[in-house]
Tab-separated table of C-alpha atoms in Angstrom:
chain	number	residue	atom	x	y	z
A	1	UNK	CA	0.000	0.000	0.000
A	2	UNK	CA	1.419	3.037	-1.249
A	3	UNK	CA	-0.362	5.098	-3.707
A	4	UNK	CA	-3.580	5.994	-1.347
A	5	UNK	CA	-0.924	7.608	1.524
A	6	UNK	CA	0.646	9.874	-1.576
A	7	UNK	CA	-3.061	10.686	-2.559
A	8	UNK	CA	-4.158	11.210	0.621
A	9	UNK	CA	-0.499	13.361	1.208
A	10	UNK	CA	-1.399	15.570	-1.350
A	11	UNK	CA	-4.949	16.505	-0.358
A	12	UNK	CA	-3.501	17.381	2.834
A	13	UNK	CA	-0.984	19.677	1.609
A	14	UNK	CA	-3.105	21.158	-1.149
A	15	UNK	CA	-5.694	22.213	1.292
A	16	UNK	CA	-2.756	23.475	3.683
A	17	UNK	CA	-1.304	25.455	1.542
A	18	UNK	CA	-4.938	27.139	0.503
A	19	UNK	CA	-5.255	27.377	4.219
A	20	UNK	CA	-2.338	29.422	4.778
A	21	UNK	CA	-3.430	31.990	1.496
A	22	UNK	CA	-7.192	32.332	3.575
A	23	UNK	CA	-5.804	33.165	6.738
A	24	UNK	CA	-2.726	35.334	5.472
A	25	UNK	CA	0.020	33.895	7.382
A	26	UNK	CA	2.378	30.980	7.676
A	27	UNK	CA	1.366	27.577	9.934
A	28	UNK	CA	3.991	26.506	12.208
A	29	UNK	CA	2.775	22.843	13.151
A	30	UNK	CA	-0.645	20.831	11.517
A	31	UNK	CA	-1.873	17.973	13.459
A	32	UNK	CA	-3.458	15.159	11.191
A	33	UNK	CA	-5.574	12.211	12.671
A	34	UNK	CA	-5.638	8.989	11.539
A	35	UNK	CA	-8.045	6.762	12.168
A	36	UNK	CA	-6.927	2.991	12.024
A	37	UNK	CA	-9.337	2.048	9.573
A	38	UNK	CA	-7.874	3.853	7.146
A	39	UNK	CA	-4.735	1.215	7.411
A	40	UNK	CA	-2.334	3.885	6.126
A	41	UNK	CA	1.085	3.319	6.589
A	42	UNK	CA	2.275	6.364	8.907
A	43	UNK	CA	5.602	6.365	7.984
A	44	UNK	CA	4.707	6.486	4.841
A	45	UNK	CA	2.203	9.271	5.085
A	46	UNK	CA	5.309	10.930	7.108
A	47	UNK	CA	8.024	10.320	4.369
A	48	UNK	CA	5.364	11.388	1.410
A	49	UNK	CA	4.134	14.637	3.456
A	50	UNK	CA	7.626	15.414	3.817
A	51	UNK	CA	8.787	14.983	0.066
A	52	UNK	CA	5.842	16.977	-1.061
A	53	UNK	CA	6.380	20.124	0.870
A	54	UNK	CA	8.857	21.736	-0.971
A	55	UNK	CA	6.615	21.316	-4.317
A	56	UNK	CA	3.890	23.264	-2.109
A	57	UNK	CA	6.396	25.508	-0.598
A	58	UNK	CA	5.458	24.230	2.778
A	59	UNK	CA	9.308	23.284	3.768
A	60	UNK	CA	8.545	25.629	7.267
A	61	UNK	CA	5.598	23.278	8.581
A	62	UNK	CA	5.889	20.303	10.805
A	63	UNK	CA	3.337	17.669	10.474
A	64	UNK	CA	2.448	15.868	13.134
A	65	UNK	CA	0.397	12.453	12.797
A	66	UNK	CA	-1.693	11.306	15.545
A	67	UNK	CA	-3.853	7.496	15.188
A	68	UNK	CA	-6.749	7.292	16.291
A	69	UNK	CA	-8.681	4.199	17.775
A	70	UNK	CA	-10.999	3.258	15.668
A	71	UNK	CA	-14.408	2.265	17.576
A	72	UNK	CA	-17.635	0.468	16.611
A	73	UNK	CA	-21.568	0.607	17.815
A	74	UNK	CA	-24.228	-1.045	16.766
A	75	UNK	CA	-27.058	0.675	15.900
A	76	UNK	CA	-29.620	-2.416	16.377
A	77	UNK	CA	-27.762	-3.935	19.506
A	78	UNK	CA	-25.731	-1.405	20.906
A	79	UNK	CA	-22.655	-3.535	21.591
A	80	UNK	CA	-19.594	-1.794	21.407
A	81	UNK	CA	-16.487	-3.141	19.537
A	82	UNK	CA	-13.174	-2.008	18.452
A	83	UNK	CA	-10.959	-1.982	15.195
A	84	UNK	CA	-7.949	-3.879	17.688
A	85	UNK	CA	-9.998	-6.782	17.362
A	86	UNK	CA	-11.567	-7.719	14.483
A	87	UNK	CA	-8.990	-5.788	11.960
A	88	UNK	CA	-6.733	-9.141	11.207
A	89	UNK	CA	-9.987	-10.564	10.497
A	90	UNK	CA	-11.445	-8.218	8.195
A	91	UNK	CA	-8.246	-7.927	6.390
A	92	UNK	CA	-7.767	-11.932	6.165
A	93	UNK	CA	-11.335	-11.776	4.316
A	94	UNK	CA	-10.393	-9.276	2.325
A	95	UNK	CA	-6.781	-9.667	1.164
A	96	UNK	CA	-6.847	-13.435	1.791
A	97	UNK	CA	-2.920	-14.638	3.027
A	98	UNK	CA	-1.470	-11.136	2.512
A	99	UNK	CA	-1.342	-9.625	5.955
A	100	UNK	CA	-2.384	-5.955	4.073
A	101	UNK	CA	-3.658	-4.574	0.501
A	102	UNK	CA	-5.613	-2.257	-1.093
A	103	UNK	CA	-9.404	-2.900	-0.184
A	104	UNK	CA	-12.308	-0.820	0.128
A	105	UNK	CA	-12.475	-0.147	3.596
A	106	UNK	CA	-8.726	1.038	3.017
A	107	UNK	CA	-9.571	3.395	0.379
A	108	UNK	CA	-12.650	5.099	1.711
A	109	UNK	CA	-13.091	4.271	5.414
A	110	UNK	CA	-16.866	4.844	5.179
A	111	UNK	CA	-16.857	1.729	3.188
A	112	UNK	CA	-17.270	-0.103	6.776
A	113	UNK	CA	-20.727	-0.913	6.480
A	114	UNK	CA	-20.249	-2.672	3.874
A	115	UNK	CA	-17.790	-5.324	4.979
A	116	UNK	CA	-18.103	-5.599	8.414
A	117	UNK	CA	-20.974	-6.987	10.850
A	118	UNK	CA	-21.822	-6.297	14.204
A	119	UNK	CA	-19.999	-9.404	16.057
A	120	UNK	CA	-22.989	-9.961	18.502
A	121	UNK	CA	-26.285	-9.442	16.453
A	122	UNK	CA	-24.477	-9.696	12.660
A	123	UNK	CA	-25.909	-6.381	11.729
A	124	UNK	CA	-24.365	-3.688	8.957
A	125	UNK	CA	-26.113	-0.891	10.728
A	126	UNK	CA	-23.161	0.533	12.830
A	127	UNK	CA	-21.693	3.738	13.115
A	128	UNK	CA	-17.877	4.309	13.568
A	129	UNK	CA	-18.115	6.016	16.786
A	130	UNK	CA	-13.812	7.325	16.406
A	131	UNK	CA	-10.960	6.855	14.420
A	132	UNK	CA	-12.763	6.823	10.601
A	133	UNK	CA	-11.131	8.942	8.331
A	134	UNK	CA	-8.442	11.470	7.765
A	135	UNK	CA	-8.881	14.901	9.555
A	136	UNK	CA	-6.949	17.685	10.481
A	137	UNK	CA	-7.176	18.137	13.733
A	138	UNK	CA	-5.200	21.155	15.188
A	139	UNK	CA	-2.761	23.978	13.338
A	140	UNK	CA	-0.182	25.946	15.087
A	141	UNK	CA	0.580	29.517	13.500
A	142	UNK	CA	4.047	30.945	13.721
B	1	UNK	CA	-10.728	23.788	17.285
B	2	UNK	CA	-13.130	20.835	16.511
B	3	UNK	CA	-11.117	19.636	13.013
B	4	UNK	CA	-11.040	20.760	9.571
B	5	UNK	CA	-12.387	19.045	6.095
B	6	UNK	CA	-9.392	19.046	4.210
B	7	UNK	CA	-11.195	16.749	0.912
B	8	UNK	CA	-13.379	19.745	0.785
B	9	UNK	CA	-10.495	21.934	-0.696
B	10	UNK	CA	-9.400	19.411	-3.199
B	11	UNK	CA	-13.227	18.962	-4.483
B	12	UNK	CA	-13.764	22.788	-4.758
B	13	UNK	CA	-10.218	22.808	-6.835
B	14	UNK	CA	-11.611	20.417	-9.444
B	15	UNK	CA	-15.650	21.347	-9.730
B	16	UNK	CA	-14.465	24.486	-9.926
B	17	UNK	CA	-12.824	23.730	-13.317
B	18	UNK	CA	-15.372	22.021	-14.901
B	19	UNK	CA	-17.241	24.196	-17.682
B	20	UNK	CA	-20.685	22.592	-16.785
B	21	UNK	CA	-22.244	20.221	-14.019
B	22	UNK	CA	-25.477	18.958	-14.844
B	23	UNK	CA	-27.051	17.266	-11.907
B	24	UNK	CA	-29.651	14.501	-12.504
B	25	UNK	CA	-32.622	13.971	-10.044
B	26	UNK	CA	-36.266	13.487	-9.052
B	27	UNK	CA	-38.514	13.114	-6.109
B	28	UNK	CA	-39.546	10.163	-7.320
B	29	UNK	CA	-37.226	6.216	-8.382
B	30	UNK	CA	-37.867	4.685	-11.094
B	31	UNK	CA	-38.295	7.698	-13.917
B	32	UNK	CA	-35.201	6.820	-15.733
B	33	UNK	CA	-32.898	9.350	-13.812
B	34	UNK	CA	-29.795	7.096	-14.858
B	35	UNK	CA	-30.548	5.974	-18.339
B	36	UNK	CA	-31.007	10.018	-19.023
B	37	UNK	CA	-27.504	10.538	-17.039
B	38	UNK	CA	-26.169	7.988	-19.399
B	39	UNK	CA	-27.558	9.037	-22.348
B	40	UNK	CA	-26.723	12.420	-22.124
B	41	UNK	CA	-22.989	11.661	-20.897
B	42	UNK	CA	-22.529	8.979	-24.409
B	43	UNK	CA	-23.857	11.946	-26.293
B	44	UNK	CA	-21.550	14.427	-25.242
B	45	UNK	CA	-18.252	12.273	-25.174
B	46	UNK	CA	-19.595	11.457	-28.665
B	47	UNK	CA	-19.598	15.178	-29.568
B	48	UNK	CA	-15.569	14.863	-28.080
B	49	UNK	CA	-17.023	16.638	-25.157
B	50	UNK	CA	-14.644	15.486	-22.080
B	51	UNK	CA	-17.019	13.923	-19.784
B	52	UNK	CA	-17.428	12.519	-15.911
B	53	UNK	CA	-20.041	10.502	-15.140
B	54	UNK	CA	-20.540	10.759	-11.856
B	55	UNK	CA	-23.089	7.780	-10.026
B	56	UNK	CA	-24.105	9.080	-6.427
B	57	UNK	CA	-27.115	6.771	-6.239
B	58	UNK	CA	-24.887	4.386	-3.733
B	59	UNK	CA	-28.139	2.369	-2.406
B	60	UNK	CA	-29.556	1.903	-5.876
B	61	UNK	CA	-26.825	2.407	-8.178
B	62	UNK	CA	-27.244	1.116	-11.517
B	63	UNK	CA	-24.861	3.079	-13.825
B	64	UNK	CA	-22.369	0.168	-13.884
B	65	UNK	CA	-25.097	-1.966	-14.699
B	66	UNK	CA	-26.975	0.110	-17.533
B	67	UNK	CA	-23.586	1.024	-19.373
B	68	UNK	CA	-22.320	-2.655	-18.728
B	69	UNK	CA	-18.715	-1.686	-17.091
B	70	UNK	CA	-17.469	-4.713	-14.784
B	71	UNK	CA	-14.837	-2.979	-13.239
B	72	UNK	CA	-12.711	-2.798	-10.222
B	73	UNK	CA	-11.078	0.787	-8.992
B	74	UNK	CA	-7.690	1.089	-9.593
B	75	UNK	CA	-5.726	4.186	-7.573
B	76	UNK	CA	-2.705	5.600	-9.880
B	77	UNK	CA	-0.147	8.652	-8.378
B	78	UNK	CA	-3.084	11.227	-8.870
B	79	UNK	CA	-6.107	9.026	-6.967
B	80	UNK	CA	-8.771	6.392	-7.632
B	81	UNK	CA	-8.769	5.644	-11.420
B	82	UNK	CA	-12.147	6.023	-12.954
B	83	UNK	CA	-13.570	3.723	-15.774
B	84	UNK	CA	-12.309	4.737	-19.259
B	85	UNK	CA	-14.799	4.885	-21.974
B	86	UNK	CA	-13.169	7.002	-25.351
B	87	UNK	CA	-14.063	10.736	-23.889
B	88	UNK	CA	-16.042	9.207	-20.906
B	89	UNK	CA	-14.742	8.768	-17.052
B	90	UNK	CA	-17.201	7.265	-15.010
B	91	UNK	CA	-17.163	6.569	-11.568
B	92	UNK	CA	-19.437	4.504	-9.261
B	93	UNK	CA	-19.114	3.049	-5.531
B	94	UNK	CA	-20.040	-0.239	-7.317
B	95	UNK	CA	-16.888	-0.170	-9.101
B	96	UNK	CA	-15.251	-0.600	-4.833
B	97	UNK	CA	-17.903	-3.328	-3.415
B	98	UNK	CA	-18.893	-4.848	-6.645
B	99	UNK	CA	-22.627	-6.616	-5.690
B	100	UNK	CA	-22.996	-5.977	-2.402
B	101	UNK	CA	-25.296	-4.242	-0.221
B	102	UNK	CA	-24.225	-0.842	0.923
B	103	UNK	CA	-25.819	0.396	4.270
B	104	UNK	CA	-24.649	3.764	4.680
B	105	UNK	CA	-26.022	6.410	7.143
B	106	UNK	CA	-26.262	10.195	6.952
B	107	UNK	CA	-22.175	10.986	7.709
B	108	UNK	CA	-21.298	7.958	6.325
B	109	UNK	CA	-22.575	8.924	2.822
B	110	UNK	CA	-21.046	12.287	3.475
B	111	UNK	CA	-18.277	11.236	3.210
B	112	UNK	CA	-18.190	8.759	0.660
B	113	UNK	CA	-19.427	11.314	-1.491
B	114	UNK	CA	-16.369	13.394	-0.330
B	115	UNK	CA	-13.525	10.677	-0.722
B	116	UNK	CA	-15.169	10.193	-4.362
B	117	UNK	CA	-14.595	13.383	-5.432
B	118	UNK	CA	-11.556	14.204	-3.619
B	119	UNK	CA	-9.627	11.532	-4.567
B	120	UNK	CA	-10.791	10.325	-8.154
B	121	UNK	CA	-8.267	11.655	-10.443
B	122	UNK	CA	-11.058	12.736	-13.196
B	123	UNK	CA	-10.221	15.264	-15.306
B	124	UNK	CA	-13.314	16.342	-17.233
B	125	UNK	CA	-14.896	19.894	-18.805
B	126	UNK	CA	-18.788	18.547	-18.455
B	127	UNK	CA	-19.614	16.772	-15.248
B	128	UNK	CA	-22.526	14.252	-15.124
B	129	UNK	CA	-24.141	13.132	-11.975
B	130	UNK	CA	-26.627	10.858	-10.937
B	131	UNK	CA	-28.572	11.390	-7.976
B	132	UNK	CA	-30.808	8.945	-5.816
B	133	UNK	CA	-34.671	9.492	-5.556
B	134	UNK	CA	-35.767	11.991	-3.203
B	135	UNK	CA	-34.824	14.602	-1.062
B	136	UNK	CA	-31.627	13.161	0.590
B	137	UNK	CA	-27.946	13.860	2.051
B	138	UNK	CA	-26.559	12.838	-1.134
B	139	UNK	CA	-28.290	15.968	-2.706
B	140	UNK	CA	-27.471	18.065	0.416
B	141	UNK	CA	-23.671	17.133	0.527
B	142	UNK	CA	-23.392	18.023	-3.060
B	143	UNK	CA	-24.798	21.631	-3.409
B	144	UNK	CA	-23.057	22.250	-0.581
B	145	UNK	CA	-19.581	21.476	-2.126
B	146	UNK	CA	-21.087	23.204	-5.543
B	147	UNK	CA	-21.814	26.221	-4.058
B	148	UNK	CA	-18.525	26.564	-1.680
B	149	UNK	CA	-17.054	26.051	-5.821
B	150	UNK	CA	-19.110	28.463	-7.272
B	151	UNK	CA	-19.357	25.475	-9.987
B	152	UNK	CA	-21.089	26.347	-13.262
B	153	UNK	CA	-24.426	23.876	-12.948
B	154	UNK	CA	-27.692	22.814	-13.548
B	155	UNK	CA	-30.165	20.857	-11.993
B	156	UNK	CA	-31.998	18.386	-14.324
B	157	UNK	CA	-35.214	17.073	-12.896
B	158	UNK	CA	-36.497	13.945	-14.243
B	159	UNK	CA	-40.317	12.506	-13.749
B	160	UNK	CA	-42.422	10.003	-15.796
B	161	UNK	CA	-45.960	11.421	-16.519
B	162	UNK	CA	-47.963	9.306	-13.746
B	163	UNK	CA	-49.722	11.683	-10.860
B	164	UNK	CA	-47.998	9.763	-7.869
B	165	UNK	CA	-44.446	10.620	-10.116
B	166	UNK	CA	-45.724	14.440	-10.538
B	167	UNK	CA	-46.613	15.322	-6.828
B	168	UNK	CA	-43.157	13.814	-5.869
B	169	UNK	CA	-41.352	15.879	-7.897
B	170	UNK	CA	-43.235	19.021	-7.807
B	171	UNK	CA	-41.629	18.992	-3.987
B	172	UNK	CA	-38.008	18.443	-5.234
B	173	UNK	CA	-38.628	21.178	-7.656
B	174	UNK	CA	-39.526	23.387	-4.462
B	175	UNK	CA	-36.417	21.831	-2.497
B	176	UNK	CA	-34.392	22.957	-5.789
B	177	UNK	CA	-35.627	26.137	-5.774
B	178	UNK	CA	-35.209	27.243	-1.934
B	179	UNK	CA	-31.626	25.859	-1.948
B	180	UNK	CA	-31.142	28.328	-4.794
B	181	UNK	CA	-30.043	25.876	-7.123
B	182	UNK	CA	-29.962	26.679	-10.824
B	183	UNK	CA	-32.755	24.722	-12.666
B	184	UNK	CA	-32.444	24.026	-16.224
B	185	UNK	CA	-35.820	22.189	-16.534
B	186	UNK	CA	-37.910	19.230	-16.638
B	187	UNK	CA	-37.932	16.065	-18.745
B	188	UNK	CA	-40.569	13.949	-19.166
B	189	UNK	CA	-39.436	10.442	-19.347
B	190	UNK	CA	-41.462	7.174	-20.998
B	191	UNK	CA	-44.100	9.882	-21.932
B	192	UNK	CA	-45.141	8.284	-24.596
B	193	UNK	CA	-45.055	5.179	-26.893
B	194	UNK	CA	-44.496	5.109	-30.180
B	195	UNK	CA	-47.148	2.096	-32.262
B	196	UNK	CA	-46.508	2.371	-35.775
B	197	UNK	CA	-47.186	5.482	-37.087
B	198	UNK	CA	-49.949	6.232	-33.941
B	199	UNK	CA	-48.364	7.907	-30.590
B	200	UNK	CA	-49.993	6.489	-27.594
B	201	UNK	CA	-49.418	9.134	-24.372
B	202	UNK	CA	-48.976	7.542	-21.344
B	203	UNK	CA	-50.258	10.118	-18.656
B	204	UNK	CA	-49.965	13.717	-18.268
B	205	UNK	CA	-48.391	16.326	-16.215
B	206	UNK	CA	-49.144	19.810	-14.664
B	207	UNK	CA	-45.647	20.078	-13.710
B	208	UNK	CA	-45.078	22.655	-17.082
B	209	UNK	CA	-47.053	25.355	-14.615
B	210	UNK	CA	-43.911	25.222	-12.024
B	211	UNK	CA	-40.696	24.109	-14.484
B	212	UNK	CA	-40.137	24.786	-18.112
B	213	UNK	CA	-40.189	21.392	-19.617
B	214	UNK	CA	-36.835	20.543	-22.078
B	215	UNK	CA	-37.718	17.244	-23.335
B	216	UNK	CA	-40.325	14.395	-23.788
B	217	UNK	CA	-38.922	11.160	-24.438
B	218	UNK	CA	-41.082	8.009	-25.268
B	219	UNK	CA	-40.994	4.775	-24.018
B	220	UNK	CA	-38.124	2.544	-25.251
B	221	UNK	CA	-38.419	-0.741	-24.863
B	222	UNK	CA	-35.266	-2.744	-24.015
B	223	UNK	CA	-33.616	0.644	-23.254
B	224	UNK	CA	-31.661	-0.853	-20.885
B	225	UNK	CA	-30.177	-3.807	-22.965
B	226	UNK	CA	-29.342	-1.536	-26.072
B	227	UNK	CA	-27.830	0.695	-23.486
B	228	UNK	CA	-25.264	-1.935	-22.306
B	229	UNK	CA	-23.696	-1.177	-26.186
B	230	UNK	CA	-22.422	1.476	-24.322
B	231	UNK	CA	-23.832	3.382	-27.226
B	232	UNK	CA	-27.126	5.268	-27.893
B	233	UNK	CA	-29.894	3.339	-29.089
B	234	UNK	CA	-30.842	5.134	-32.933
B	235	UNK	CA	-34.859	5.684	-31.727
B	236	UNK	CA	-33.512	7.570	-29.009
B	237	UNK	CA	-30.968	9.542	-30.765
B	238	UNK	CA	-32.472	12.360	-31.981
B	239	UNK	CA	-34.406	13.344	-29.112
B	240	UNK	CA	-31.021	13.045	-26.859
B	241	UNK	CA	-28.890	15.239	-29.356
B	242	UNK	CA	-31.335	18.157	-29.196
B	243	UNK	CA	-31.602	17.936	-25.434
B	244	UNK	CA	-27.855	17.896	-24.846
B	245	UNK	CA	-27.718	20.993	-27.554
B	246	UNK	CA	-30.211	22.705	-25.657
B	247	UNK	CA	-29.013	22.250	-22.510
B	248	UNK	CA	-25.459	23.650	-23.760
B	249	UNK	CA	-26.784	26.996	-25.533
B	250	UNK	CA	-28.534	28.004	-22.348
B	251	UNK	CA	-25.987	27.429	-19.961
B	252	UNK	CA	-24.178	30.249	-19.753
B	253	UNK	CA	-23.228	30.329	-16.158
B	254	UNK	CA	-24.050	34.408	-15.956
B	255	UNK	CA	-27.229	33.510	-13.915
B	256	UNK	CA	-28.543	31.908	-11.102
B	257	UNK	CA	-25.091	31.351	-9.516
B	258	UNK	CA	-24.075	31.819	-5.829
């Protein structure tokens, strides 16, 4: 998996960089969840957010990656689960022997609902209570 | 700070280039919102129009199915790969689950609808999407990113000529027109059939009183299978060339916009 944490680089740092034009000055420090469903590869993300910045002129910000739990709810039972332990599961159904790849769930988190079940009542009505997507969560200005 | 929607930047980057968005919908299923969205997207990418076809009808989505595309998404360097057609992107969440189900709340679709358009690498002048029946978050999410573009667009509302079809839609017309939206009009769809050389009507409508009406389209039979030619069917033709014509002389973008 390496394409979707250079996609999902760039979207950052494009939307940075407009960020810093709106407001009319220079960020210091950008905080960026990541929820563990997305199954991006941190470092990655890291290496890719740091490679880009120059092309965006964003050299002068430090990014700052912070995972977040992802957690589960039923919305017919209410039983509570997290990713922690059902993700080798869900990725052995989906990538078969490989331990990762690129799935669904990996490209757009929402994707959930369609390929996982409530462990106790076996429904797809859940809602990811934490830890879904990509966000940015805090920005420091200089 | 709560957090910020970074997609949102990247989606107002591209709808903003786009030189028209024509969004497809209806109060009402079943009027032939996709076969139009199809038809109208094969007739402009025949014209060597650069087109996106755009499927947002996740629960009921049946673009893949009309235009016969089995495909799987693909992500390149620059984001998901859409399906290739000649002049023609298209993009559908079918193309990530394949056949099944998709149970998706309010956020969820939110954000599908985001990741879609954030991270497909499309790269189109005319923009083509299909909406799902009724008044819905799909519809929400996506005027709300069209207006934060100020993306040239118009609304295309679709109905069949049956009275439970007409009072449906005469409420999404309201909807369209309290969210501001630009409307470019109505189409009748499967309003009549054609026997011979004798037109048979199949209902009427008193929507012309609240939406100028654009086009009347009978009642193909088999639409759906010539459709899968990924080509328009000839008895259709016509009627589809004029519509797209239309639709392109009065768009000018100088009205209606926010």
């Amino acid at each position: 998996m390496s394409l979707h944490e250079l996609s999902i680089a760039e979207a950052i740092l494009e939307f940075v960089q407009n960020y810093e034009v709106e407001k009319g000055k220079k960020l210091k420090r950008v905080v960026v969840g990541v929820g563990q469903l997305t199954q991006l590869d941190i470092d990655l993300l890291k290496d890719n957010l740091k490679a880009l910045s120059e092309a965006y002129g964003l050299t002068h910000i430090s990014f700052l990656i912070k995972v977040e739990k992802t957690l589960f709810k039923c919305n017919v039972c209410g039983f509570k689960w997290s990713w922690d332990e059902i993700g080798t599961r869900i990725l052995k159904d989906l990538c078969g022997e490989e331990r990762e790849c690129d799935n669904p769930i990996h490209y757009i988190p929402a994707l959930a609902n369609v390929f996982i079940k409530c462990p106790e009542c076996e429904s797809l009505d859940f809602t990811i209570e934490s830890g879904k997507g990509v966000k940015v969560i805090e920005v420091e200005f200089y | 700070m709560s957090f910020i929607d970074f997609r949102e930047v990247s989606i107002k980057n591209k709808l903003s280039k786009a030189k028209l968005i024509i969004i497809i919908g209806s109060g009402k299923g079943g009027v032939g919102k996709s076969t139009i969205a199809s038809l109208i997207s094969l007739k402009l990418s025949e014209m060597g129009k650069r087109t996106f076809l755009f499927d947002l009808d996740f629960t009921g989505s049946s673009i893949p199915l009309l235009l016969n595309t089995h495909y799987e998404v693909k992500e390149s360097k620059k984001g998901f790969e859409p399906f290739k057609l000649g002049n023609l992107e298209i993009m559908s969440i079918k193309f990530f689950v394949a056949n099944k189900p998709i149970a998706l709340r309010g956020l969820s679709k939110e954000d599908v609808v985001k990741e879609l358009l954030a991270l497909t690498n499309w790269d189109a002048d005319y923009v083509i999407i299909d909406l799902p029946p009724g008044i819905n978050d799909e519809l929400f999410t996506l005027t709300k990113l069209l207006k934060i573009a100020k993306a040239c667009r118009k609304h295309l509302v679709v109905s069949n000529p049956s009275k439970v079809s007409v009072e449906v839609v005469n409420d999404y017309i309201k909807l369209l027109k309290s969210l501001n939206e630009p409307i470019a009009g109505l189409i009748i769809n499967m309003s009549y059939i054609k026997c011979g050389s004798e037109i048979i009507k199949l209902g009427s409508t008193n929507l012309r009183e609240s939406i100028k009406v654009i086009a009347e389209l009978p009642l193909v039979p088999n639409l759906d299978k010539l459709l899968g030619n990924k080509k328009i069917p000839q008895e259709l033709d016509t009627y589809v060339n004029e519509l797209v014509h239309r639709i392109l002389n009065e768009s000018t973008c100088k009205h209606n916009l926010i």
